[in-house]
Amino acid sequence: MKVLITGSNGLLGQYLVQRLAGLPGYEVIATGRGPNRLRMKSGYAYESVNLADEAAVKGLVDRHKPDVIVHAGAMTQADDCERNKDACWMVNVTATRYLLQGAEKAGAYFLFVSTDFVFDGLAGPYSEEDPVNPVNYYGASKVAAERIVKQSRAQWGIARTVLVYGLADDPRRSNIITWVKSNLEQKKKLKVVNDQWRTPTLVQDLAEGIRLMLDKKAEGIFHLSGKDMLTPFEMANQVAGYLELDTKLLEKVDASTFKQPAPRPAKTGFVIDKAVQELGYAPHSFEEGLKIVVEQIRPK
């Protein structure tokens, strides 16, 4: 199976390439903007592509004729999307249309990666059947892209996820575990939100869930997240406790403390029963995910 992965320099893209490139029967073409930033350099092909360039996208798909396209490339920082709506729309919506046109021509299965931010956060946790109602522009762009996917002639699946965490190859990329660890080791106080709820997702679990969808060419929407409903404060507290750092440096605050351009939904999180039953999806608990990431951080 020839798989084209967009966004391979991102956290999810990195783990998807690692997971799929090592499997028999998979041929992986990774794409991202600029040079390849993954540590793992072998077992797959890499091409730089600007997803906002229609001719470049269609040329990429025409050259490789993939059996599957996994569209993991996106503008995902909600505040950046709110500040630069044109760029957000181009990356998250228009580029999805270009890739879908390529998928239709190639007869490829198209897997689109989406987000819990398609929901308003008033009634979480959410199942796949719940109505979408985004509260920020990032969520609105993903709703628009999902609509395009659903209307496509290509065979398609949508994998929605929540607050993905894990260790990236790029040391500039932080996650809640490294953020808490770094600050508390320096004895810095941290204000952490305690009135938002999520089901945080270990990136290895998300990559495996997508692999399960690819193996079945699963159609429709699947919610792929962790299984624990936690606030960011509760996550930070678990990190500090596990690393034996001073939990008294953590201060509970509500979201109104931070002046952010993009509103956040209060309570999202996912019901993952469909993915568990139909795909065999089996995510780690946050405590287990925390241990996995800490082991990756520790000097070898």
mmCIF file of C-alpha atoms in Angstrom, residues 161-263:
data_model
loop_
_atom_site.group_PDB
_atom_site.id
_atom_site.type_symbol
_atom_site.label_atom_id
_atom_site.label_comp_id
_atom_site.label_asym_id
_atom_site.label_seq_id
_atom_site.Cartn_x
_atom_site.Cartn_y
_atom_site.Cartn_z
ATOM 1 C CA THR A 161 -8.561 13.837 17.966
ATOM 2 C CA VAL A 162 -8.008 15.855 21.163
ATOM 3 C CA LEU A 163 -4.972 17.638 22.697
ATOM 4 C CA VAL A 164 -2.214 15.453 21.247
ATOM 5 C CA TYR A 165 0.929 15.157 23.367
ATOM 6 C CA GLY A 166 4.264 13.421 22.866
ATOM 7 C CA LEU A 167 7.940 14.017 22.277
ATOM 8 C CA ALA A 168 8.783 15.617 18.926
ATOM 9 C CA ASP A 169 12.063 15.330 17.039
ATOM 10 C CA ASP A 170 12.066 19.138 16.868
ATOM 11 C CA PRO A 171 13.324 20.305 20.314
ATOM 12 C CA ARG A 172 11.517 23.636 19.891
ATOM 13 C CA ARG A 173 8.165 21.857 20.124
ATOM 14 C CA SER A 174 6.885 21.767 23.677
ATOM 15 C CA ASN A 175 4.142 19.621 25.170
ATOM 16 C CA ILE A 176 2.414 19.724 28.541
ATOM 17 C CA ILE A 177 4.878 17.236 30.041
ATOM 18 C CA THR A 178 8.071 19.002 28.962
ATOM 19 C CA TRP A 179 6.509 22.409 29.750
ATOM 20 C CA VAL A 180 5.664 21.449 33.338
ATOM 21 C CA LYS A 181 8.973 19.619 33.831
ATOM 22 C CA SER A 182 11.091 22.511 32.551
ATOM 23 C CA ASN A 183 9.336 25.209 34.561
ATOM 24 C CA LEU A 184 9.079 23.324 37.858
ATOM 25 C CA GLU A 185 12.706 22.199 37.681
ATOM 26 C CA GLN A 186 13.549 25.906 37.490
ATOM 27 C CA LYS A 187 11.248 26.554 40.482
ATOM 28 C CA LYS A 188 8.964 28.729 38.367
ATOM 29 C CA LYS A 189 5.316 29.086 39.330
ATOM 30 C CA LEU A 190 2.805 27.979 36.712
ATOM 31 C CA LYS A 191 -0.775 29.155 36.248
ATOM 32 C CA VAL A 192 -2.745 26.259 34.780
ATOM 33 C CA VAL A 193 -6.365 26.245 33.618
ATOM 34 C CA ASN A 194 -8.798 24.147 35.652
ATOM 35 C CA ASP A 195 -12.120 24.954 33.949
ATOM 36 C CA GLN A 196 -11.513 23.214 30.609
ATOM 37 C CA TRP A 197 -11.782 19.449 30.125
ATOM 38 C CA ARG A 198 -10.167 17.263 27.471
ATOM 39 C CA THR A 199 -9.320 13.608 26.789
ATOM 40 C CA PRO A 200 -5.576 14.077 26.032
ATOM 41 C CA THR A 201 -4.151 11.811 23.334
ATOM 42 C CA LEU A 202 -0.716 10.198 23.299
ATOM 43 C CA VAL A 203 0.642 10.718 19.780
ATOM 44 C CA GLN A 204 1.661 7.045 19.472
ATOM 45 C CA ASP A 205 -1.971 6.068 20.168
ATOM 46 C CA LEU A 206 -3.255 8.452 17.499
ATOM 47 C CA ALA A 207 -0.755 7.115 14.936
ATOM 48 C CA GLU A 208 -1.830 3.554 15.754
ATOM 49 C CA GLY A 209 -5.515 4.482 15.505
ATOM 50 C CA ILE A 210 -4.899 5.919 12.056
ATOM 51 C CA ARG A 211 -3.021 2.754 11.056
ATOM 52 C CA LEU A 212 -6.059 0.729 12.130
ATOM 53 C CA MET A 213 -8.272 2.942 9.961
ATOM 54 C CA LEU A 214 -5.903 2.528 6.999
ATOM 55 C CA ASP A 215 -5.817 -1.252 7.328
ATOM 56 C CA LYS A 216 -9.619 -1.380 7.059
ATOM 57 C CA LYS A 217 -9.941 1.710 4.838
ATOM 58 C CA ALA A 218 -12.539 2.607 7.439
ATOM 59 C CA GLU A 219 -15.232 4.959 6.181
ATOM 60 C CA GLY A 220 -16.939 7.688 8.178
ATOM 61 C CA ILE A 221 -15.896 9.605 11.292
ATOM 62 C CA PHE A 222 -13.906 8.051 14.142
ATOM 63 C CA HIS A 223 -13.027 9.686 17.446
ATOM 64 C CA LEU A 224 -9.449 8.806 18.420
ATOM 65 C CA SER A 225 -8.334 10.206 21.761
ATOM 66 C CA GLY A 226 -7.242 9.171 25.209
ATOM 67 C CA LYS A 227 -9.804 7.764 27.619
ATOM 68 C CA ASP A 228 -9.248 10.015 30.668
ATOM 69 C CA MET A 229 -11.223 13.269 31.030
ATOM 70 C CA LEU A 230 -8.846 15.760 32.646
ATOM 71 C CA THR A 231 -8.306 19.482 33.040
ATOM 72 C CA PRO A 232 -4.887 20.935 32.123
ATOM 73 C CA PHE A 233 -4.337 21.536 35.860
ATOM 74 C CA GLU A 234 -4.989 17.864 36.611
ATOM 75 C CA MET A 235 -2.569 16.863 33.837
ATOM 76 C CA ALA A 236 0.107 19.221 35.172
ATOM 77 C CA ASN A 237 -0.429 17.903 38.704
ATOM 78 C CA GLN A 238 0.057 14.302 37.506
ATOM 79 C CA VAL A 239 3.243 15.294 35.670
ATOM 80 C CA ALA A 240 4.654 17.068 38.723
ATOM 81 C CA GLY A 241 3.742 14.203 41.032
ATOM 82 C CA TYR A 242 5.268 11.552 38.768
ATOM 83 C CA LEU A 243 8.506 13.538 38.394
ATOM 84 C CA GLU A 244 8.552 14.331 42.126
ATOM 85 C CA LEU A 245 8.509 18.066 41.490
ATOM 86 C CA ASP A 246 6.862 20.686 43.721
ATOM 87 C CA THR A 247 3.114 20.638 43.036
ATOM 88 C CA LYS A 248 2.713 23.768 45.202
ATOM 89 C CA LEU A 249 4.214 25.751 42.322
ATOM 90 C CA LEU A 250 1.074 24.966 40.298
ATOM 91 C CA GLU A 251 -1.763 27.493 40.595
ATOM 92 C CA LYS A 252 -5.335 26.719 39.518
ATOM 93 C CA VAL A 253 -6.814 29.469 37.361
ATOM 94 C CA ASP A 254 -9.821 29.760 35.074
ATOM 95 C CA ALA A 255 -9.542 30.391 31.356
ATOM 96 C CA SER A 256 -10.516 34.058 31.692
ATOM 97 C CA THR A 257 -7.103 34.649 33.329
ATOM 98 C CA PHE A 258 -5.507 34.422 29.881
ATOM 99 C CA LYS A 259 -6.307 36.913 27.149
ATOM 100 C CA GLN A 260 -6.282 34.716 24.040
ATOM 101 C CA PRO A 261 -7.476 35.774 20.570
ATOM 102 C CA ALA A 262 -9.339 32.485 20.042
ATOM 103 C CA PRO A 263 -12.051 31.339 22.472
#
